[in-house]
């Protein structure tokens, strides 16, 4: 099976590289290339496409804006020279997020996710050891290393990410941020808490202790949590 894709990027050198990469992947078929996001939108409204390789910094209509308009059945891989948009890209359920210059190996890793089916959830690259957290101000993000996260707390329409040094509050849901974290390293223990497994100091039947902080274990999450604990016990 071949997946039909289009490239949307206003930089000719970038489009040439992506066209070359697509040609080297046996399960991809490039059906069009656009340097104008509005023309790409017109094409998508009348043609069936499986994947859009989409630049973010585009005139008239940005890649992020375009991704919110097109059919949810179309998978998107963002391609950009600006890593600051990574978190927002993941929140928009992008298949992946590639930062230029893009190596072919990284490109192949991203497009291979198409073969896992349309319901595949977005996960950071296995080599990614950080996420970007949107803070106050337009397009202002803070880079946060995963190893520094102790736990994440839900605050209604916001989340608070706790580290040893400080706390980061951003407008998001616990579900969204959990989907953007490596599942092997983080687990939800309560409707209001996600914890880093490596940071757990101890646990009992009702609580998890991290950095001298006691966090509750909810009944809904108890079985799954202790399954994760069992995987690492001796």
N, CA and C of each residue as an Amber inpcrd file, in Angstrom:
protein
   702
   0.8360000  -1.1970000   0.0000000   0.0000000   0.0000000   0.0000000
   0.8690000   1.2430000   0.0000000   0.5150000   2.2040000  -0.8570000
   1.2300000   3.4750000  -0.8870000   0.3660000   4.5690000  -0.2610000
   1.0120000   5.4370000   0.5060000   0.3380000   6.5660000   1.1160000
   0.5840000   7.8120000   0.2730000  -0.4940000   8.4690000  -0.1230000
  -0.3750000   9.6800000  -0.9220000  -0.0380000  10.8620000  -0.0130000
   0.9520000  11.6500000  -0.4360000   1.3610000  12.7740000   0.4010000
   1.5770000  14.0250000  -0.4440000   1.4760000  15.1670000   0.2080000
   1.8430000  16.4260000  -0.4200000   2.8540000  17.1280000   0.4750000
   3.6270000  18.0000000  -0.1340000   4.6180000  18.8040000   0.5880000
   4.1670000  20.2560000   0.5410000   4.1470000  20.9090000   1.6920000
   3.7550000  22.3140000   1.7680000   4.8740000  23.0710000   2.4700000
   5.6510000  23.8320000   1.6880000   6.8050000  24.5510000   2.2280000
   7.1610000  25.6650000   1.2520000   7.4120000  26.8640000   1.7540000
   7.7020000  27.9980000   0.8770000   9.1940000  28.1880000   0.6300000
  10.0180000  27.2250000   1.0790000  11.4590000  27.3060000   0.8520000
  11.8760000  26.2390000  -0.1560000  12.2620000  26.6190000  -1.3800000
  12.6290000  25.6490000  -2.4230000  13.6800000  24.6240000  -1.9940000
  14.7490000  25.0080000  -1.2670000  15.7190000  23.9890000  -0.8560000
  15.0890000  22.9120000   0.0270000  14.1700000  23.3290000   0.9020000
  13.5050000  22.3700000   1.7910000  12.6000000  21.4300000   1.0080000
  11.8610000  21.9690000   0.0360000  10.9650000  21.1180000  -0.7480000
  11.7600000  20.1160000  -1.5870000  12.8990000  20.5440000  -2.1070000
  13.7200000  19.6230000  -2.9170000  14.2100000  18.4500000  -2.0760000
  14.6220000  18.7410000  -0.8550000  15.0950000  17.6730000   0.0310000
  13.9620000  16.7120000   0.3580000  12.7950000  17.2530000   0.6920000
  11.6620000  16.4020000   1.0420000  11.1990000  15.5700000  -0.1540000
  11.1980000  16.1730000  -1.3380000  10.8300000  15.4190000  -2.5390000
  11.7850000  14.2470000  -2.7590000  13.0650000  14.5030000  -2.5380000
  14.0720000  13.4480000  -2.6970000  13.8480000  12.3380000  -1.6770000
  13.5520000  12.7270000  -0.4290000  13.3200000  11.7400000   0.6260000
  12.0890000  10.8790000   0.3060000  11.0120000  11.5250000  -0.1450000
   9.7790000  10.7920000  -0.4540000  10.0360000   9.7670000  -1.5540000
  10.8160000  10.1390000  -2.5440000  11.1260000   9.2280000  -3.6500000
  11.8560000   7.9770000  -3.1730000  12.5830000   8.1080000  -2.0650000
  13.3650000   6.9760000  -1.5600000  12.5610000   6.0470000  -0.6560000
  11.3220000   6.4270000  -0.3520000  10.4850000   5.6040000   0.5410000
   9.4460000   4.8700000  -0.3020000   9.5010000   3.5620000  -0.3040000
   8.6720000   2.7620000  -1.2070000   7.1770000   2.8830000  -0.9490000
   6.7790000   3.1860000   0.2840000   5.3500000   3.2270000   0.6010000
   4.7600000   4.6460000   0.5360000   5.5490000   5.6120000   0.0160000
   5.0530000   6.9780000  -0.1390000   4.9200000   7.3320000  -1.6200000
   3.8980000   8.1390000  -1.9260000   3.7090000   8.6630000  -3.2750000
   3.4050000  10.1590000  -3.1870000   4.3110000  10.9620000  -3.6900000
   4.0780000  12.4140000  -3.6780000   3.1390000  12.7700000  -4.8280000
   2.0320000  13.4350000  -4.4920000   1.0580000  13.8080000  -5.5250000
   1.1120000  15.2980000  -5.8520000   1.7430000  16.1030000  -4.9850000
   1.8470000  17.5420000  -5.2670000   2.7920000  18.1950000  -4.2730000
   3.3260000  19.3450000  -4.6810000   4.1400000  20.1930000  -3.8090000
   3.6160000  21.6190000  -3.9120000   3.4930000  22.2960000  -2.7740000
   2.9740000  23.6620000  -2.7640000   3.8860000  24.5760000  -1.9550000
   4.0780000  25.7870000  -2.4690000   4.7930000  26.8050000  -1.6880000
   3.8190000  27.8390000  -1.1350000   2.5190000  27.5630000  -1.2820000
   1.4530000  28.4560000  -0.8310000   0.4340000  27.6170000  -0.0550000
   0.2320000  27.9280000   1.2090000  -0.6520000  27.1190000   2.0480000
  -2.1120000  27.2160000   1.6200000  -2.5270000  28.3450000   1.0570000
  -3.9090000  28.4830000   0.5920000  -4.1790000  27.5880000  -0.6130000
  -3.2080000  27.4850000  -1.5170000  -3.3600000  26.5890000  -2.6610000
  -3.3710000  25.1310000  -2.1980000  -2.5930000  24.8490000  -1.1790000
  -2.5900000  23.4980000  -0.6230000  -3.9550000  23.1660000  -0.0270000
  -4.5620000  24.1420000   0.6360000  -5.8870000  23.9440000   1.2230000
  -6.9240000  23.6470000   0.1380000  -6.8700000  24.3890000  -0.9620000
  -7.7910000  24.1590000  -2.0790000  -7.6340000  22.7400000  -2.6240000
  -6.3750000  22.3040000  -2.7390000  -6.1000000  20.9600000  -3.2480000
  -6.6660000  19.9040000  -2.2930000  -6.4640000  20.0970000  -1.0100000
  -6.9080000  19.1140000  -0.0170000  -8.4230000  19.0300000   0.0650000
  -9.0920000  20.1050000  -0.2950000 -10.5520000  20.1060000  -0.2650000
 -11.1650000  19.2870000  -1.3990000 -10.3500000  18.9440000  -2.3940000
 -10.8920000  18.2250000  -3.5500000 -10.1160000  16.9580000  -3.9020000
  -9.1100000  16.6270000  -3.1170000  -8.3200000  15.4250000  -3.3800000
  -8.1280000  14.6180000  -2.0890000  -7.9630000  13.3260000  -2.2620000
  -7.7120000  12.4450000  -1.1200000  -6.2130000  12.3110000  -0.8940000
  -5.7960000  12.6470000   0.3120000  -4.3750000  12.6060000   0.6800000
  -4.2490000  11.9560000   2.0540000  -3.2130000  11.1540000   2.2360000
  -2.9960000  10.4870000   3.5210000  -2.1110000  11.2950000   4.4600000
  -1.1500000  12.0350000   3.8740000  -0.1340000  12.7090000   4.6860000
   0.2070000  14.0700000   4.1070000   0.4050000  15.0480000   5.0030000
   0.9020000  16.3640000   4.6090000   2.2150000  16.6130000   5.3390000
   3.2770000  16.8610000   4.5730000   4.5550000  17.3010000   5.1450000
   4.4880000  18.8180000   5.1750000   4.3150000  19.3690000   6.3470000
   3.8490000  20.7520000   6.4830000   4.8230000  21.6470000   7.2360000
   5.2970000  22.6720000   6.5500000   6.1180000  23.6960000   7.2030000
   5.2130000  24.5480000   8.0880000   5.7510000  25.1010000   9.1580000
   4.9350000  25.9080000  10.0700000   4.9740000  27.3860000   9.7120000
   6.1560000  27.9070000   9.4440000   6.2860000  29.3280000   9.1340000
   5.9600000  29.5720000   7.6680000   4.6780000  29.7990000   7.3810000
   4.2160000  30.0330000   6.0210000   3.4810000  31.3720000   5.9500000
   3.5600000  32.0940000   4.8200000   2.8210000  33.3470000   4.6720000
   1.3160000  33.0910000   4.5580000   0.5200000  34.0790000   4.8760000
  -0.9370000  34.0490000   4.7940000  -1.5580000  33.0880000   5.8020000
  -1.2730000  31.8080000   5.6480000  -1.8440000  30.8000000   6.5430000
  -0.7130000  29.9230000   7.0580000  -0.4600000  29.9470000   8.3620000
   0.6470000  29.1550000   8.9050000   0.3120000  27.6660000   8.8750000
   1.3390000  26.8560000   9.0330000   1.1170000  25.4220000   9.0640000
   0.2150000  25.0010000  10.2080000   0.3720000  25.6430000  11.3630000
  -0.4810000  25.3180000  12.5100000  -1.9370000  25.6560000  12.2070000
  -2.1710000  26.7910000  11.5680000  -3.5380000  27.1850000  11.2120000
  -4.1320000  26.2260000  10.1870000  -3.3320000  25.8480000   9.1930000
  -3.8070000  24.9300000   8.1650000  -4.1760000  23.5780000   8.7670000
  -3.3760000  23.1160000   9.7150000  -3.6180000  21.8040000  10.3140000
  -4.9410000  21.7530000  11.0640000  -5.4120000  22.9010000  11.5360000
  -6.6790000  22.9570000  12.2670000  -7.8820000  22.9670000  11.3330000
  -7.6530000  23.2460000  10.0500000  -8.7480000  23.3820000   9.0860000
  -8.9970000  22.0930000   8.3150000  -7.9410000  21.4150000   7.9480000
  -8.0780000  20.2490000   7.0670000  -8.6890000  19.0640000   7.8140000
  -9.0860000  18.0490000   7.0700000  -9.7340000  16.8680000   7.6330000
  -8.8500000  16.2050000   8.6890000  -9.4900000  15.7490000   9.7530000
  -8.7680000  15.0680000  10.8260000  -8.2430000  13.7040000  10.3910000
  -8.7350000  13.2140000   9.2480000  -8.2590000  11.9240000   8.7410000
  -6.8930000  12.0320000   8.0780000  -6.4790000  13.2550000   7.7500000
  -5.1820000  13.4670000   7.1090000  -4.1090000  13.5660000   8.1850000
  -3.0770000  12.7530000   8.0560000  -1.9900000  12.8020000   9.0310000
  -1.0260000  13.9220000   8.6700000  -0.4200000  14.5190000   9.6810000
   0.4630000  15.6690000   9.4810000   1.8140000  15.4090000  10.1310000
   2.8710000  15.7080000   9.3920000   4.2120000  15.7650000   9.9630000
   4.7040000  17.1880000   9.7720000   4.9160000  17.8850000  10.8560000
   5.3960000  19.2560000  10.7750000   6.8980000  19.2570000  10.4740000
   7.3090000  20.1560000   9.5870000   8.7260000  20.3410000   9.2690000
   9.0380000  21.8180000   9.4560000  10.0000000  22.1320000  10.2900000
  10.2680000  23.5270000  10.5880000  11.6930000  23.7270000  11.0820000
  12.1650000  24.9370000  10.9630000  13.4910000  25.2780000  11.4860000
  13.4000000  25.7740000  12.9280000  12.1660000  25.8190000  13.4720000
  11.9500000  26.3960000  14.7960000  11.3910000  25.3510000  15.7570000
  12.2030000  24.8570000  16.7020000  11.7300000  23.8350000  17.6440000
  10.7340000  24.3730000  18.6670000  10.5540000  25.7000000  18.7360000
   9.6730000  26.2830000  19.7380000   8.2200000  25.8460000  19.6030000
   7.8350000  25.3580000  18.4170000   6.4460000  24.9870000  18.1850000
   6.1760000  23.5110000  18.4820000   7.1520000  22.8080000  19.0050000
   7.0140000  21.3530000  19.1490000   5.8200000  20.9500000  19.9980000
   5.6580000  21.5580000  21.1690000   4.5690000  21.1630000  22.0500000
   3.2230000  21.3960000  21.3970000   3.0550000  22.5620000  20.7700000
   1.7850000  22.8500000  20.1130000   1.5330000  21.8720000  18.9690000
   2.6010000  21.4980000  18.2790000   2.4540000  20.5220000  17.2080000
   1.9420000  19.1900000  17.7230000   2.4700000  18.7320000  18.8520000
   2.0040000  17.4860000  19.4320000   0.5690000  17.6010000  19.9230000
   0.1980000  18.7860000  20.4740000  -1.1740000  18.9910000  20.9460000
  -2.1650000  18.9320000  19.7990000  -1.7260000  19.2110000  18.5900000
  -2.5940000  19.1580000  17.4220000  -2.6270000  17.7620000  16.8070000
  -2.1160000  16.7900000  17.5590000  -2.1340000  15.3800000  17.1320000
  -1.3380000  15.1400000  15.8540000  -0.2410000  15.8400000  15.7140000
   0.6270000  15.5950000  14.5670000   1.2480000  14.2010000  14.6800000
   1.5050000  13.5900000  13.5390000   2.1470000  12.2820000  13.5310000
   3.5670000  12.3830000  14.0610000   4.2380000  13.5030000  13.7140000
   5.5880000  13.7340000  14.2130000   5.9470000  15.1970000  13.9660000
   7.1200000  15.5730000  14.4540000   7.5810000  16.9550000  14.3750000
   9.0690000  16.9110000  14.0450000   9.4320000  17.3800000  12.8540000
  10.8170000  17.3060000  12.3940000  11.4310000  18.6990000  12.3380000
  12.6040000  18.8240000  12.9160000  13.3040000  20.1060000  12.9340000
  14.4000000  20.1010000  11.8740000  14.3850000  21.1200000  11.0150000
  15.3790000  21.2490000   9.9490000  16.7460000  21.6160000  10.5340000
  17.8340000  21.1680000   9.9210000  17.9140000  20.2710000   8.7660000
  17.5130000  18.8480000   9.1510000  16.7410000  18.1990000   8.2840000
  16.1680000  16.8950000   8.5830000  17.0240000  15.7960000   7.9620000
  17.4940000  14.8910000   8.7790000  18.2510000  13.7390000   8.2790000
  17.2750000  12.7130000   7.7140000  17.7170000  11.9790000   6.7060000
  16.8270000  10.9900000   6.0920000  16.3870000   9.9350000   7.1030000
  17.2940000   9.5090000   7.9800000  16.9390000   8.4950000   8.9680000
  15.7880000   8.9650000   9.8570000  15.8470000  10.2430000  10.2550000
  14.7770000  10.7950000  11.1050000  13.4760000  10.9190000  10.3200000
  13.5820000  11.2890000   9.0450000  12.4080000  11.3890000   8.1770000
  11.7480000  10.0180000   8.0350000  12.5470000   9.0020000   7.7830000
  12.0120000   7.6490000   7.5910000  11.3370000   7.1570000   8.8660000
  11.9310000   7.4650000   9.9930000  11.3390000   7.0730000  11.2740000
   9.9520000   7.6970000  11.4240000   9.8200000   8.9500000  11.0330000
   8.5430000   9.6480000  11.1710000   7.4770000   9.0780000  10.2410000
   7.8010000   8.9290000   8.9600000   6.7840000   8.4670000   8.0080000
   6.4290000   6.9940000   8.2270000   7.3100000   6.2370000   8.8510000
   7.0230000   4.8290000   9.1280000   5.8510000   4.6740000  10.0890000
   5.5550000   5.7210000  10.8370000   4.4200000   5.6670000  11.7650000
   3.1000000   5.5350000  11.0220000   3.0760000   5.8960000   9.7410000
   1.8680000   5.7200000   8.9420000   1.4600000   4.2520000   8.8720000
   2.4270000   3.3730000   8.8950000   2.1560000   1.9480000   8.7400000
   1.6020000   1.3110000  10.0020000   1.5880000   2.0800000  11.0910000
   1.0360000   1.5720000  12.3470000  -0.4510000   1.8260000  12.4660000
  -1.0290000   2.5290000  11.4650000  -2.4650000   2.7720000  11.4870000
  -2.7930000   4.1710000  11.9470000  -3.9960000   4.6440000  11.6360000
  -4.3920000   6.0200000  11.9220000  -4.6050000   6.3450000  13.3830000
  -4.7180000   5.3220000  14.2390000  -5.0110000   5.5990000  15.6370000
  -3.7550000   5.7060000  16.4840000  -2.6190000   5.6260000  15.8660000
  -1.3610000   5.7340000  16.6120000  -1.2730000   7.0910000  17.2780000
  -0.9570000   7.0820000  18.5510000  -0.8220000   8.3310000  19.2900000
   0.5570000   8.9300000  19.0690000   0.6380000  10.2190000  19.1800000
   1.9080000  10.9160000  18.9970000   2.8130000  10.6810000  20.1930000
   4.0190000  10.2900000  19.9180000   5.0310000  10.1480000  20.9540000
   6.2900000  10.8700000  20.4950000   7.0420000  11.4120000  21.4240000
   8.2920000  12.0410000  21.0220000   9.2360000  11.0140000  20.4290000
  10.1700000  11.4690000  19.6390000  11.1960000  10.5850000  19.1050000
  11.9120000   9.8850000  20.2470000  12.3210000   8.6290000  20.0170000
  13.0040000   7.8900000  21.0680000  14.2770000   8.5970000  21.5110000
  14.8050000   9.4660000  20.6550000  16.0250000  10.1820000  21.0020000
  15.7350000  11.4990000  21.7190000  14.4490000  11.8780000  21.7580000
  14.1010000  13.1450000  22.3900000  14.1280000  12.9860000  23.9000000
  14.8630000  13.8390000  24.5830000  14.9200000  13.7850000  26.0400000
  14.3890000  15.0770000  26.6500000  13.5590000  15.7810000  25.8910000
  13.0180000  17.0380000  26.3820000  11.6660000  17.3140000  25.7260000
  10.9380000  18.2460000  26.3140000   9.7040000  18.7630000  25.7330000
   9.7520000  20.2840000  25.8460000   8.8600000  20.9420000  25.1100000
   8.7390000  22.3930000  25.2150000   7.4270000  22.7330000  25.9110000
   7.5010000  23.6270000  26.8900000   6.3380000  24.0320000  27.6630000
   5.9880000  25.4670000  27.2990000   4.7500000  25.6700000  26.8760000
   4.3080000  27.0190000  26.5400000   4.0600000  27.8030000  27.8140000
   4.6380000  28.9860000  27.8870000   4.4830000  29.8390000  29.0620000
   3.8100000  31.1430000  28.6460000   3.8270000  32.1250000  29.5310000
   3.2000000  33.4070000  29.2210000   3.8570000  34.0490000  28.0150000
   3.0290000  34.7140000  27.2060000   3.5610000  35.4010000  26.0370000
   3.3330000  34.6140000  24.7730000   3.1520000  35.3020000  23.6600000
   2.8850000  34.6660000  22.3760000   4.1180000  33.9080000  21.8910000
   3.9130000  32.6380000  21.5840000   4.9810000  31.7770000  21.0570000
   6.2000000  31.7180000  21.9700000   5.9790000  31.8050000  23.2740000
   7.0820000  31.7030000  24.2260000   7.0570000  30.3120000  24.8520000
   8.1640000  29.5830000  24.7000000   8.2560000  28.2200000  25.2060000
   9.5200000  28.0670000  26.0560000   9.4490000  27.1300000  26.9810000
  10.5920000  26.7990000  27.8280000  10.9560000  25.3400000  27.5670000
  12.2230000  25.0870000  27.3380000  12.6950000  23.7220000  27.1240000
  12.8690000  23.0410000  28.4770000  12.2560000  21.8550000  28.6040000
  12.2990000  21.1350000  29.8760000  12.7830000  19.7090000  29.6290000
  13.8710000  19.3260000  30.2880000  14.3980000  17.9740000  30.1410000
  13.5610000  16.9900000  30.9460000  13.2430000  15.8610000  30.3290000
  12.3720000  14.8720000  30.9630000  12.9610000  14.3370000  32.2660000
  14.2840000  14.2240000  32.3110000  14.9310000  13.6800000  33.5090000
  14.7270000  14.5630000  34.7310000  14.3550000  15.8250000  34.5100000
  14.1790000  16.7530000  35.6260000  12.7560000  16.7540000  36.1890000
  11.8290000  16.1040000  35.5020000  10.4340000  16.1160000  35.9410000
  10.2390000  15.1360000  37.0940000   9.6510000  15.6260000  38.1840000
   9.2970000  14.7800000  39.3210000   7.8840000  14.2310000  39.1520000
   6.9430000  15.1460000  38.9850000   5.5510000  14.7550000  38.7470000
   4.8020000  15.9200000  38.1300000   3.6190000  15.6140000  37.6090000
   2.7960000  16.6220000  36.9350000   1.4270000  16.6290000  37.5920000
   0.9600000  17.8180000  37.8920000  -0.2880000  17.9750000  38.6370000
  -1.3240000  18.7170000  37.8010000  -2.5520000  18.2270000  37.8110000
  -3.6390000  18.8760000  37.0820000  -4.2590000  19.9760000  37.9370000
  -4.4350000  21.1560000  37.3060000  -5.0560000  22.3030000  37.9800000
  -6.1920000  22.8160000  37.1050000  -7.2750000  22.0490000  37.0390000
  -8.4250000  22.3600000  36.1910000  -7.9960000  22.4690000  34.7240000
  -7.9540000  23.6740000  34.1450000  -7.5840000  23.8310000  32.7380000
  -6.0810000  24.0190000  32.5470000  -5.3190000  23.8440000  33.6000000
  -3.8740000  24.0150000  33.5380000  -3.1970000  22.7810000  34.1330000
  -1.9080000  22.6690000  33.8790000  -1.1070000  21.6580000  34.5540000
   0.1080000  22.3330000  35.1660000   0.5980000  21.7470000  36.2240000
   1.8130000  22.2280000  36.8760000   2.8420000  21.1100000  36.8350000
   3.9750000  21.3790000  36.1960000   5.0520000  20.4000000  36.0950000
   6.0790000  20.7090000  37.1860000   6.2660000  19.7700000  38.0810000
   7.1600000  19.9650000  39.2200000   8.5360000  19.3800000  38.9360000
   9.5630000  20.1790000  39.1420000  10.9420000  19.7040000  39.0800000
  11.6060000  20.0110000  40.4140000  12.8500000  19.5830000  40.5680000
  13.5590000  19.8640000  41.8200000  13.7480000  21.3610000  42.0390000
  13.9830000  22.0820000  40.9510000  14.3330000  23.4920000  41.0530000
  13.1320000  24.4400000  41.0350000  12.0980000  24.1140000  40.2310000
  10.9840000  25.0320000  40.0970000   9.7540000  24.3360000  39.5310000
   8.6930000  25.1230000  39.3520000   7.4420000  24.6130000  38.8160000
   7.0950000  25.3820000  37.5450000   6.4740000  24.6680000  36.5880000
   6.0710000  25.2820000  35.3270000   4.5700000  25.0750000  35.1500000
   3.8510000  26.1550000  34.9540000   2.4080000  26.0740000  34.7590000
   2.0790000  26.4440000  33.3210000   1.2720000  25.6050000  32.6720000
   0.9070000  25.8530000  31.2900000  -0.5330000  25.4360000  31.0560000
  -1.1650000  26.0400000  30.0520000  -2.5540000  25.7320000  29.7190000
  -2.5970000  24.4400000  28.9080000  -3.0220000  23.3590000  29.5540000
  -3.0990000  22.0570000  28.9040000  -3.8650000  21.1160000  29.8190000
  -4.0540000  19.8920000  29.3540000  -4.7000000  18.8800000  30.1810000
  -3.6870000  17.8000000  30.5250000  -3.9730000  17.0750000  31.5840000
  -3.0820000  15.9960000  31.9910000  -3.0060000  14.9310000  30.9020000
  -4.1130000  14.6950000  30.2340000  -4.1440000  13.7010000  29.1600000
  -3.2230000  14.1080000  28.0170000  -3.2840000  15.3870000  27.6140000
  -2.4490000  15.8460000  26.5070000  -0.9640000  15.7030000  26.8060000
  -0.5850000  16.1200000  27.9990000   0.8440000  16.0740000  28.3180000
   1.3100000  14.6320000  28.4850000   0.4560000  13.7520000  29.0100000
   0.8350000  12.3550000  29.1700000   1.0880000  11.7030000  27.8180000
   0.2940000  12.0760000  26.8020000   0.4680000  11.5240000  25.4630000
   1.7560000  11.9930000  24.8050000   2.3360000  13.0800000  25.3310000
   3.5730000  13.6150000  24.7700000   4.8110000  13.1490000  25.5300000
   4.6130000  12.2590000  26.5070000   5.7230000  11.7540000  27.3140000
   5.9690000  10.2840000  27.0030000   7.2170000   9.8250000  27.1330000
   7.5090000   8.4020000  26.9190000   6.7780000   7.5430000  27.9470000
   5.9580000   6.6170000  27.4720000   5.1080000   5.8320000  28.3570000
   5.9030000   4.9110000  29.2860000   7.1300000   4.6010000  28.9320000
   7.9460000   3.7360000  29.7910000   8.4440000   4.4730000  31.0330000
   8.4140000   5.7870000  30.9970000   9.0180000   6.5700000  32.0790000
   8.0120000   7.2720000  32.9800000   6.7590000   7.3830000  32.5250000
   5.7580000   8.1120000  33.2980000   4.4840000   7.2840000  33.4230000
   3.7830000   7.4630000  34.5390000   2.5500000   6.7240000  34.7710000
   1.5690000   7.6070000  35.5420000   0.2960000   7.4720000  35.2060000
  -0.7290000   8.2280000  35.9330000  -1.1260000   7.4470000  37.1720000
  -1.1540000   8.1230000  38.3140000  -1.4840000   7.4800000  39.5880000
  -2.8260000   7.9490000  40.1440000  -3.3490000   9.0270000  39.5770000
  -4.5650000   9.6530000  40.1130000  -5.1150000  10.5460000  39.0200000
  -6.3840000  10.9030000  39.0850000  -6.9590000  11.7700000  38.0550000
  -6.2480000  13.1130000  37.9720000  -5.5010000  13.4510000  39.0380000
  -4.8140000  14.7390000  39.0660000  -3.2990000  14.6500000  39.0370000
  -2.7360000  13.4220000  38.9070000  -1.2850000  13.2990000  38.9860000
  -0.7140000  12.2840000  37.9880000   0.3970000  12.6760000  37.3810000
   1.2520000  11.7830000  36.6100000   2.6310000  11.8610000  37.2440000
   3.2640000  10.7240000  37.4760000   4.5570000  10.7330000  38.1570000
   5.6370000  10.1130000  37.2710000   6.8680000  10.5340000  37.5020000
   8.0300000   9.9410000  36.8360000   8.4540000   8.7190000  37.6390000
   8.4390000   7.5560000  37.0020000   8.7540000   6.3170000  37.7140000
  10.1330000   6.3590000  38.3640000  11.0920000   6.9680000  37.6720000
  12.4630000   7.0070000  38.2020000  12.5900000   7.8870000  39.4370000
  11.5960000   8.7580000  39.6630000  11.6740000   9.6860000  40.7890000
  10.9730000   9.1640000  42.0410000  10.2860000   8.0290000  41.9260000
   9.5560000   7.4940000  43.0820000  10.5410000   7.0150000  44.1440000
  10.3800000   7.5190000  45.3550000  11.2420000   7.1160000  46.4670000
  10.6650000   5.8970000  47.1780000   9.3480000   5.8680000  47.3380000
   8.6730000   4.7370000  47.9620000   7.1830000   4.8250000  47.6740000
   6.4800000   3.7350000  47.9870000   5.0410000   3.7110000  47.7650000
   4.3960000   2.7340000  48.7400000   3.1420000   3.0010000  49.0730000
   2.3570000   2.0320000  49.8310000   1.0530000   1.8220000  49.0740000
   0.0690000   1.2650000  49.7120000  -1.1640000   0.9270000  49.0110000
  -1.9900000   2.1450000  48.6120000  -1.6920000   3.2920000  49.1900000
  -2.5250000   4.4690000  48.9480000  -1.7710000   5.6920000  48.4310000
  -0.4410000   5.6910000  48.5430000   0.3140000   6.9030000  48.2340000
   1.6310000   6.5910000  47.5380000   2.1100000   7.6020000  46.8090000
   3.4380000   7.5850000  46.1980000   4.2260000   8.7260000  46.8350000
   5.4970000   8.4750000  47.1330000   6.3180000   9.5010000  47.7680000
   7.4500000   9.9010000  46.8240000   7.4840000  11.1940000  46.4920000
   8.5000000  11.7440000  45.6000000   9.0310000  13.0360000  46.2100000
  10.3320000  13.0770000  46.4350000  10.9660000  14.2800000  46.9810000
  10.2530000  14.7370000  48.2560000   9.9690000  13.7860000  49.1430000
   9.2980000  14.0390000  50.4240000   7.8650000  14.5700000  50.2770000
   7.3000000  14.3980000  49.0900000   5.9170000  14.8080000  48.8400000
   5.0530000  13.5580000  48.7150000   3.9230000  13.5210000  49.4290000
   3.0040000  12.3880000  49.3630000   1.9110000  12.6780000  48.3440000
   1.7950000  11.8010000  47.3370000   0.7990000  11.9450000  46.2900000
  -0.1560000  10.7610000  46.3370000  -1.4390000  10.9850000  46.1220000
  -2.4180000   9.8980000  46.2400000  -2.4030000   8.9360000  45.0550000
  -2.8100000   7.7030000  45.3160000  -3.0400000   6.7120000  44.2680000
  -4.5450000   6.5020000  44.1700000  -5.1280000   6.8550000  43.0330000
  -6.5650000   6.7170000  42.8520000  -6.9560000   5.2840000  42.5450000
  -8.1590000   4.8990000  42.9630000  -8.6310000   3.5300000  42.7660000
  -8.6500000   3.1410000  41.2890000  -8.9870000   4.0790000  40.4180000
  -9.0670000   3.8100000  38.9830000  -7.7120000   3.4500000  38.3950000
  -6.6380000   4.0070000  38.9710000  -5.3000000   3.8530000  38.4010000
  -4.4280000   2.8720000  39.1860000  -4.9670000   2.3420000  40.2780000
  -4.1520000   1.5320000  41.1800000  -3.5960000   0.2780000  40.5150000
  -4.4390000  -0.4920000  39.8200000  -3.9810000  -1.7540000  39.2260000
  -2.8730000  -1.5310000  38.2010000  -3.0790000  -0.5570000  37.3170000
  -2.0730000  -0.2830000  36.2900000  -0.7790000   0.2220000  36.9150000
  -0.8960000   1.0540000  37.9450000   0.2950000   1.5880000  38.6000000
   1.1260000   0.4690000  39.2000000   0.4860000  -0.4630000  39.9280000
   1.2590000  -1.5210000  40.5770000   1.7610000  -2.5660000  39.5900000
   1.1300000  -2.6560000  38.4120000   1.7040000  -3.4860000  37.3520000
   3.0490000  -2.9230000  36.9190000   3.1110000  -1.5960000  36.8210000
   4.3730000  -0.9360000  36.4390000   5.4290000  -1.1190000  37.5220000
   4.9970000  -1.0630000  38.7770000   5.9220000  -1.2690000  39.8930000
   6.4560000  -2.7020000  39.8610000   5.5700000  -3.6750000  39.5960000
   5.9640000  -5.0800000  39.5700000   7.0160000  -5.3580000  38.5080000
   6.9720000  -4.6120000  37.4230000   7.9270000  -4.8150000  36.3340000
   9.3540000  -4.4930000  36.7480000   9.4960000  -3.7390000  37.8190000
  10.8280000  -3.2950000  38.2300000  11.2140000  -3.7740000  39.6380000
  10.3970000  -4.6470000  40.1960000  10.7380000  -5.1030000  41.5560000
  11.7220000  -6.2640000  41.4980000  12.3530000  -6.5440000  42.6210000
  13.2880000  -7.6800000  42.7120000  12.8320000  -8.6290000  43.8140000
